[in-house]
Amino acid sequence: MIKNDLFLRALKGETVERPPVWMMRQAGRYLPEFRELRDKYDFFTRCRMPEIAAEITVQPIRIVKPDAAILFSDILVVPQAMNIDVEMRPGVGPWVPNPIRSAKDVEQVIVPNIEETLGYVMDAIKVTKEMLNDEVPLIGFAGSPWTIFCYAVEGKGSKSFDLAKGMCFSDPIAAHSLLQKITDTTILYLKEKVKAGVNAVQIFDSWGGMLSPTDYQEFSWQYINQIVEALADITPVIVFGKGCWFALPEMAKSKASALGVDWTCSPHNARLFTGGNITLQGNFDPSRLMSPIPTIKKMVHEMIDSFGKDKYIVNLGHGILPHIPVDHAKAFIEAVKEYEHK
């Protein structure tokens, strides 16, 4: 049994003494201990070495002490497994040398054997579980099919993903074919993660907010929902869409256990749009961690008051930024642990 199961209880909607807390990207670049490993191994090497991935996953549990761990990995290991080359270029970020731009390109993309292509992720989960020793739950994750599609087609990060959107609108048959292959792979991948020992999964739709509400339903949500439907009976699923507040009413009707919200959606509106029954996660502006520590603590308490302590998981509204002082990250976590419902 997990010793601190607050996070899992909040996902079930149970009454809790305080909400659980963790931070997106908590295993990462704001920690000096992480930067030491980053200087020794390149990005995908860190993902592929189970001992290193496990060590990075557990670092924040020791240092900032959140209520859940999230496996160190990357959403782009999925397209790599699907026969799409992805590099991580310094100063550029993700780079796809041969972007998928046509129906012919889509034909070359495979739904892989997960054990053969991504077995190293399952090994990392097993090592991590040993290291965590059931102290806190472990979260596994994947990118949404639309978000993976954006990188695969655009070839790199973008402010607007015009090429990715353009393929959807000019060749919807090829676009849907690629989105379905990504969806099928993601379902297989997350099922293996659950078998390997993760206690919950999160789907990151980082670029969902690039689409209009109508296009979001067609090119993103229907695929996320396939994943939710396939996984909901075996593990809690959290869906986080950045900039996707307009889709919250639809998301709330799904089998997702929780919905993440970014900082542009107020707690009041998030509860309103979701009908007030589903667990919500978020939504502290990551830049706000630059505020003085007393301000961080005050704002966290106000945020919990606004969401309510039940059916709520405290988190940031997106990943923690690289330049955040560790003391400020700790203060964010401590503020939640100090919270007493008035």
Tab-separated table of C-alpha atoms in Angstrom:
chain	number	residue	atom	x	y	z
A	1	MET	CA	0.000	0.000	0.000
A	2	ILE	CA	1.130	3.557	-0.751
A	3	LYS	CA	1.963	5.301	2.544
A	4	ASN	CA	0.915	8.763	1.343
A	5	ASP	CA	-2.171	8.111	-0.800
A	6	LEU	CA	-3.625	11.631	-0.637
A	7	PHE	CA	-3.198	12.110	-4.391
A	8	LEU	CA	-5.031	8.847	-5.207
A	9	ARG	CA	-7.820	9.700	-2.749
A	10	ALA	CA	-8.304	13.127	-4.355
A	11	LEU	CA	-8.523	11.426	-7.779
A	12	LYS	CA	-11.367	9.303	-6.393
A	13	GLY	CA	-13.100	12.446	-5.111
A	14	GLU	CA	-12.804	11.409	-1.455
A	15	THR	CA	-12.883	13.917	1.403
A	16	VAL	CA	-9.318	14.784	2.437
A	17	GLU	CA	-7.732	16.725	5.281
A	18	ARG	CA	-5.872	18.850	2.729
A	19	PRO	CA	-5.462	18.668	-1.040
A	20	PRO	CA	-2.444	16.807	-2.453
A	21	VAL	CA	0.252	18.721	-4.327
A	22	TRP	CA	2.783	18.019	-7.063
A	23	MET	CA	4.286	20.125	-9.849
A	24	MET	CA	4.420	19.509	-13.561
A	25	ARG	CA	8.082	19.194	-14.612
A	26	GLN	CA	9.073	18.792	-10.940
A	27	ALA	CA	11.702	16.239	-12.024
A	28	GLY	CA	13.893	18.668	-13.841
A	29	ARG	CA	15.870	21.696	-14.667
A	30	TYR	CA	15.230	23.960	-11.642
A	31	LEU	CA	17.109	21.460	-9.409
A	32	PRO	CA	20.946	21.700	-9.214
A	33	GLU	CA	21.060	17.901	-8.748
A	34	PHE	CA	19.270	17.494	-12.086
A	35	ARG	CA	21.613	19.925	-13.831
A	36	GLU	CA	24.608	17.850	-12.720
A	37	LEU	CA	23.165	14.816	-14.526
A	38	ARG	CA	22.183	16.943	-17.511
A	39	ASP	CA	25.809	17.978	-17.928
A	40	LYS	CA	26.887	14.311	-18.034
A	41	TYR	CA	24.252	12.766	-20.321
A	42	ASP	CA	22.297	14.130	-23.271
A	43	PHE	CA	18.529	14.370	-23.074
A	44	PHE	CA	17.300	11.149	-24.650
A	45	THR	CA	20.186	9.220	-23.040
A	46	ARG	CA	18.772	10.281	-19.656
A	47	CYS	CA	15.344	9.030	-20.732
A	48	ARG	CA	16.794	5.690	-21.908
A	49	MET	CA	18.921	4.849	-18.852
A	50	PRO	CA	16.484	3.419	-16.270
A	51	GLU	CA	18.725	4.166	-13.264
A	52	ILE	CA	19.242	7.779	-14.343
A	53	ALA	CA	15.540	8.330	-15.180
A	54	ALA	CA	14.588	6.838	-11.794
A	55	GLU	CA	17.109	9.000	-9.927
A	56	ILE	CA	15.755	12.156	-11.631
A	57	THR	CA	12.170	11.091	-10.823
A	58	VAL	CA	12.946	10.648	-7.138
A	59	GLN	CA	15.087	13.806	-6.675
A	60	PRO	CA	12.119	16.159	-6.085
A	61	ILE	CA	10.536	13.669	-3.662
A	62	ARG	CA	13.656	13.996	-1.488
A	63	ILE	CA	14.189	17.719	-2.014
A	64	VAL	CA	10.821	19.518	-2.330
A	65	LYS	CA	8.648	16.656	-0.994
A	66	PRO	CA	5.451	16.678	-3.121
A	67	ASP	CA	2.676	14.103	-2.658
A	68	ALA	CA	3.301	12.293	-5.970
A	69	ALA	CA	6.221	11.507	-8.276
A	70	ILE	CA	6.022	11.822	-12.061
A	71	LEU	CA	8.281	9.594	-14.124
A	72	PHE	CA	11.130	11.439	-15.836
A	73	SER	CA	10.688	10.857	-19.560
A	74	ASP	CA	9.434	12.833	-22.543
A	75	ILE	CA	6.316	12.865	-24.687
A	76	LEU	CA	8.529	12.535	-27.783
A	77	VAL	CA	9.698	9.001	-26.998
A	78	VAL	CA	6.372	7.940	-28.554
A	79	PRO	CA	7.014	9.322	-32.074
A	80	GLN	CA	10.586	7.980	-31.857
A	81	ALA	CA	9.094	4.505	-31.357
A	82	MET	CA	6.807	5.095	-34.342
A	83	ASN	CA	9.656	5.460	-36.826
A	84	ILE	CA	9.793	9.275	-36.617
A	85	ASP	CA	13.264	10.656	-35.880
A	86	VAL	CA	13.254	13.196	-33.048
A	87	GLU	CA	16.347	14.981	-31.751
A	88	MET	CA	16.707	17.395	-28.853
A	89	ARG	CA	18.802	20.304	-30.129
A	90	PRO	CA	20.429	22.717	-27.666
A	91	GLY	CA	18.802	26.136	-27.902
A	92	VAL	CA	16.136	24.799	-30.294
A	93	GLY	CA	14.370	22.038	-28.361
A	94	PRO	CA	12.649	19.172	-30.179
A	95	TRP	CA	13.745	18.785	-33.810
A	96	VAL	CA	12.288	16.384	-36.390
A	97	PRO	CA	14.726	16.180	-39.354
A	98	ASN	CA	12.094	14.623	-41.670
A	99	PRO	CA	8.696	16.041	-40.740
A	100	ILE	CA	5.527	14.168	-41.761
A	101	ARG	CA	3.912	16.288	-44.460
A	102	SER	CA	2.018	13.941	-46.823
A	103	ALA	CA	-0.098	10.786	-46.982
A	104	LYS	CA	3.025	8.958	-48.223
A	105	ASP	CA	4.945	10.096	-45.130
A	106	VAL	CA	2.084	8.895	-42.901
A	107	GLU	CA	2.337	5.413	-44.454
A	108	GLN	CA	5.928	5.131	-43.161
A	109	VAL	CA	4.761	5.718	-39.582
A	110	ILE	CA	4.242	2.496	-37.607
A	111	VAL	CA	2.300	1.403	-34.549
A	112	PRO	CA	5.258	-0.238	-32.810
A	113	ASN	CA	5.824	-3.176	-30.496
A	114	ILE	CA	5.985	-1.264	-27.197
A	115	GLU	CA	8.231	-3.786	-25.436
A	116	GLU	CA	10.833	-3.606	-28.201
A	117	THR	CA	10.784	0.168	-28.695
A	118	LEU	CA	9.895	1.573	-25.263
A	119	GLY	CA	10.861	-1.226	-22.883
A	120	TYR	CA	13.412	1.127	-21.295
A	121	VAL	CA	10.521	3.253	-19.955
A	122	MET	CA	9.008	0.210	-18.217
A	123	ASP	CA	12.443	-0.610	-16.766
A	124	ALA	CA	12.656	2.954	-15.433
A	125	ILE	CA	9.228	2.556	-13.800
A	126	LYS	CA	10.321	-0.641	-12.045
A	127	VAL	CA	13.556	0.939	-10.740
A	128	THR	CA	11.641	4.054	-9.662
A	129	LYS	CA	9.036	2.007	-7.784
A	130	GLU	CA	11.816	0.294	-5.848
A	131	MET	CA	13.422	3.624	-5.000
A	132	LEU	CA	10.116	5.206	-3.962
A	133	ASN	CA	9.401	2.228	-1.686
A	134	ASP	CA	5.644	3.013	-1.732
A	135	GLU	CA	6.176	6.422	-0.077
A	136	VAL	CA	4.124	8.265	-2.736
A	137	PRO	CA	2.250	7.313	-5.929
A	138	LEU	CA	3.981	7.376	-9.320
A	139	ILE	CA	2.411	9.125	-12.314
A	140	GLY	CA	3.077	8.000	-15.888
A	141	PHE	CA	2.283	10.272	-18.804
A	142	ALA	CA	1.989	10.751	-22.537
A	143	GLY	CA	1.428	13.651	-24.885
A	144	SER	CA	-1.979	13.991	-26.498
A	145	PRO	CA	-2.138	12.709	-30.080
A	146	TRP	CA	-2.649	16.283	-31.310
A	147	THR	CA	0.414	17.571	-29.430
A	148	ILE	CA	2.611	14.747	-30.816
A	149	PHE	CA	1.134	15.414	-34.278
A	150	CYS	CA	2.147	19.086	-33.958
A	151	TYR	CA	5.825	18.204	-33.477
A	152	ALA	CA	5.793	15.427	-36.097
A	153	VAL	CA	4.335	17.672	-38.799
A	154	GLU	CA	5.784	21.063	-37.882
A	155	GLY	CA	9.226	19.547	-37.274
A	156	LYS	CA	9.934	21.724	-34.240
A	157	GLY	CA	8.281	23.868	-31.592
A	158	SER	CA	6.225	26.787	-32.875
A	159	LYS	CA	4.149	29.712	-31.643
A	160	SER	CA	1.200	28.788	-33.858
A	161	PHE	CA	1.820	25.355	-35.495
A	162	ASP	CA	0.499	26.636	-38.841
A	163	LEU	CA	1.992	23.718	-40.822
A	164	ALA	CA	0.399	21.160	-38.488
A	165	LYS	CA	-2.966	22.902	-38.683
A	166	GLY	CA	-2.545	23.323	-42.426
A	167	MET	CA	-2.163	19.562	-42.917
A	168	CYS	CA	-5.379	18.954	-40.948
A	169	PHE	CA	-7.324	21.344	-43.142
A	170	SER	CA	-5.745	20.558	-46.542
A	171	ASP	CA	-5.456	16.776	-46.151
A	172	PRO	CA	-7.762	15.696	-43.313
A	173	ILE	CA	-7.654	12.014	-44.337
A	174	ALA	CA	-3.859	11.829	-43.906
A	175	ALA	CA	-4.045	13.922	-40.721
A	176	HIS	CA	-6.665	11.648	-39.141
A	177	SER	CA	-4.687	8.579	-40.191
A	178	LEU	CA	-1.590	9.901	-38.389
A	179	LEU	CA	-3.604	10.981	-35.328
A	180	GLN	CA	-5.140	7.500	-35.110
A	181	LYS	CA	-1.727	5.799	-35.304
A	182	ILE	CA	-0.460	8.052	-32.496
A	183	THR	CA	-3.604	7.275	-30.466
A	184	ASP	CA	-3.258	3.505	-30.931
A	185	THR	CA	0.420	3.655	-29.926
A	186	THR	CA	-0.318	5.832	-26.893
A	187	ILE	CA	-3.002	3.448	-25.630
A	188	LEU	CA	-0.625	0.468	-25.894
A	189	TYR	CA	2.166	2.496	-24.256
A	190	LEU	CA	0.089	3.695	-21.296
A	191	LYS	CA	-1.331	0.206	-20.706
A	192	GLU	CA	2.242	-1.109	-20.446
A	193	LYS	CA	3.094	1.693	-18.012
A	194	VAL	CA	0.189	0.665	-15.798
A	195	LYS	CA	1.347	-2.974	-15.925
A	196	ALA	CA	4.866	-1.831	-14.995
A	197	GLY	CA	3.518	-0.100	-11.891
A	198	VAL	CA	2.420	3.521	-12.355
A	199	ASN	CA	-0.517	4.498	-10.112
A	200	ALA	CA	-2.123	7.061	-12.448
A	201	VAL	CA	-1.513	8.571	-15.880
A	202	GLN	CA	-1.691	12.100	-17.236
A	203	ILE	CA	-2.258	13.153	-20.843
A	204	PHE	CA	-0.589	16.462	-21.722
A	205	ASP	CA	-2.333	18.398	-24.479
A	206	SER	CA	0.205	21.219	-24.575
A	207	TRP	CA	-0.917	22.602	-27.939
A	208	GLY	CA	-4.673	22.010	-27.766
A	209	GLY	CA	-5.246	25.722	-27.260
A	210	MET	CA	-3.977	26.351	-30.812
A	211	LEU	CA	-7.240	24.973	-32.213
A	212	SER	CA	-10.673	26.576	-32.407
A	213	PRO	CA	-13.315	24.885	-30.208
A	214	THR	CA	-14.811	23.094	-33.248
A	215	ASP	CA	-11.441	21.949	-34.584
A	216	TYR	CA	-10.414	20.895	-31.079
A	217	GLN	CA	-13.249	18.359	-30.980
A	218	GLU	CA	-12.246	16.920	-34.354
A	219	PHE	CA	-8.456	16.905	-34.169
A	220	SER	CA	-7.702	16.602	-30.454
A	221	TRP	CA	-10.473	15.702	-28.033
A	222	GLN	CA	-11.905	12.694	-29.902
A	223	TYR	CA	-8.439	11.094	-29.789
A	224	ILE	CA	-7.768	11.967	-26.148
A	225	ASN	CA	-11.149	10.516	-25.290
A	226	GLN	CA	-10.253	7.209	-26.989
A	227	ILE	CA	-7.245	7.022	-24.651
A	228	VAL	CA	-9.369	7.887	-21.599
A	229	GLU	CA	-11.937	5.220	-22.550
A	230	ALA	CA	-9.198	2.602	-23.016
A	231	LEU	CA	-7.449	3.358	-19.699
A	232	ALA	CA	-10.160	4.492	-17.257
A	233	ASP	CA	-11.022	0.979	-16.078
A	234	ILE	CA	-7.426	0.155	-15.133
A	235	THR	CA	-6.050	3.458	-13.761
A	236	PRO	CA	-7.067	7.038	-12.935
A	237	VAL	CA	-6.524	9.342	-15.945
A	238	ILE	CA	-5.827	13.086	-15.673
A	239	VAL	CA	-6.287	15.204	-18.793
A	240	PHE	CA	-4.424	18.507	-18.953
A	241	GLY	CA	-5.047	20.776	-21.918
A	242	LYS	CA	-3.192	24.082	-21.981
A	243	GLY	CA	-5.418	26.881	-23.217
A	244	CYS	CA	-8.357	24.470	-23.558
A	245	TRP	CA	-10.786	25.948	-21.003
A	246	PHE	CA	-13.456	25.988	-23.763
A	247	ALA	CA	-13.370	22.160	-23.836
A	248	LEU	CA	-13.836	21.668	-20.074
A	249	PRO	CA	-17.624	20.984	-20.255
A	250	GLU	CA	-17.011	18.213	-22.820
A	251	MET	CA	-14.000	16.820	-20.907
A	252	ALA	CA	-16.066	16.684	-17.696
A	253	LYS	CA	-18.491	14.251	-19.347
A	254	SER	CA	-15.648	11.775	-19.996
A	255	LYS	CA	-14.291	8.981	-17.801
A	256	ALA	CA	-11.273	11.117	-16.804
A	257	SER	CA	-10.650	11.113	-13.032
A	258	ALA	CA	-9.353	14.691	-13.058
A	259	LEU	CA	-8.899	17.675	-15.373
A	260	GLY	CA	-5.927	20.017	-15.289
A	261	VAL	CA	-6.469	23.746	-15.777
A	262	ASP	CA	-3.958	26.436	-16.668
A	263	TRP	CA	-3.665	29.833	-14.957
A	264	THR	CA	-5.824	31.669	-17.528
A	265	CYS	CA	-8.955	29.934	-16.194
A	266	SER	CA	-10.157	31.022	-12.749
A	267	PRO	CA	-11.059	28.378	-10.148
A	268	HIS	CA	-14.645	29.669	-10.224
A	269	ASN	CA	-14.933	29.224	-13.999
A	270	ALA	CA	-13.183	25.843	-13.916
A	271	ARG	CA	-15.737	24.556	-11.403
A	272	LEU	CA	-18.583	26.186	-13.334
A	273	PHE	CA	-17.565	24.735	-16.725
A	274	THR	CA	-17.044	21.235	-15.298
A	275	GLY	CA	-20.287	21.100	-13.320
A	276	GLY	CA	-18.524	21.010	-9.938
A	277	ASN	CA	-18.321	17.208	-9.708
A	278	ILE	CA	-14.936	16.258	-11.156
A	279	THR	CA	-11.541	16.596	-9.471
A	280	LEU	CA	-9.600	19.572	-10.826
A	281	GLN	CA	-5.832	20.087	-10.872
A	282	GLY	CA	-3.893	23.340	-11.169
A	283	ASN	CA	-3.544	26.222	-11.757
A	284	PHE	CA	-0.827	28.433	-10.210
A	285	ASP	CA	0.999	30.549	-12.802
A	286	PRO	CA	4.549	29.060	-12.908
A	287	SER	CA	6.014	32.587	-13.180
A	288	ARG	CA	4.336	33.427	-9.871
A	289	LEU	CA	6.946	31.231	-8.174
A	290	MET	CA	9.241	34.245	-8.651
A	291	SER	CA	7.128	36.117	-6.078
A	292	PRO	CA	8.465	36.558	-2.518
A	293	ILE	CA	7.875	33.424	-0.429
A	294	PRO	CA	5.172	34.999	1.834
A	295	THR	CA	3.265	36.020	-1.318
A	296	ILE	CA	3.528	32.489	-2.765
A	297	LYS	CA	2.122	31.006	0.440
A	298	LYS	CA	-0.714	33.532	0.634
A	299	MET	CA	-1.642	32.960	-3.022
A	300	VAL	CA	-1.592	29.170	-2.630
A	301	HIS	CA	-3.966	29.372	0.343
A	302	GLU	CA	-6.276	31.677	-1.623
A	303	MET	CA	-6.163	29.269	-4.558
A	304	ILE	CA	-7.165	26.304	-2.361
A	305	ASP	CA	-9.989	28.380	-0.849
A	306	SER	CA	-11.219	29.193	-4.370
A	307	PHE	CA	-11.134	25.614	-5.669
A	308	GLY	CA	-12.176	24.042	-2.351
A	309	LYS	CA	-10.025	21.463	-0.570
A	310	ASP	CA	-11.900	18.388	-1.878
A	311	LYS	CA	-11.834	17.111	-5.470
A	312	TYR	CA	-8.760	19.241	-5.963
A	313	ILE	CA	-5.050	18.622	-6.626
A	314	VAL	CA	-2.742	21.595	-6.184
A	315	ASN	CA	-0.374	22.075	-9.122
A	316	LEU	CA	1.034	24.699	-11.417
A	317	GLY	CA	-0.852	25.787	-14.527
A	318	HIS	CA	2.035	24.449	-16.659
A	319	GLY	CA	5.577	23.115	-16.055
A	320	ILE	CA	7.907	24.694	-13.496
A	321	LEU	CA	10.346	27.147	-15.110
A	322	PRO	CA	14.117	26.460	-15.123
A	323	HIS	CA	15.116	29.594	-13.198
A	324	ILE	CA	12.783	29.164	-10.196
A	325	PRO	CA	14.734	29.116	-6.895
A	326	VAL	CA	14.418	25.741	-5.159
A	327	ASP	CA	13.321	27.514	-1.936
A	328	HIS	CA	10.357	28.963	-3.807
A	329	ALA	CA	9.362	25.534	-5.158
A	330	LYS	CA	9.602	24.199	-1.594
A	331	ALA	CA	7.475	27.097	-0.316
A	332	PHE	CA	4.762	26.220	-2.855
A	333	ILE	CA	4.631	22.623	-1.575
A	334	GLU	CA	4.891	23.650	2.089
A	335	ALA	CA	2.038	26.143	1.720
A	336	VAL	CA	-0.271	23.286	0.777
A	337	LYS	CA	0.922	21.114	3.646
A	338	GLU	CA	0.335	24.018	6.066
A	339	TYR	CA	-3.162	24.646	4.743
A	340	GLU	CA	-5.995	24.236	7.188
A	341	HIS	CA	-9.509	24.492	5.905
A	342	LYS	CA	-11.144	27.410	7.613
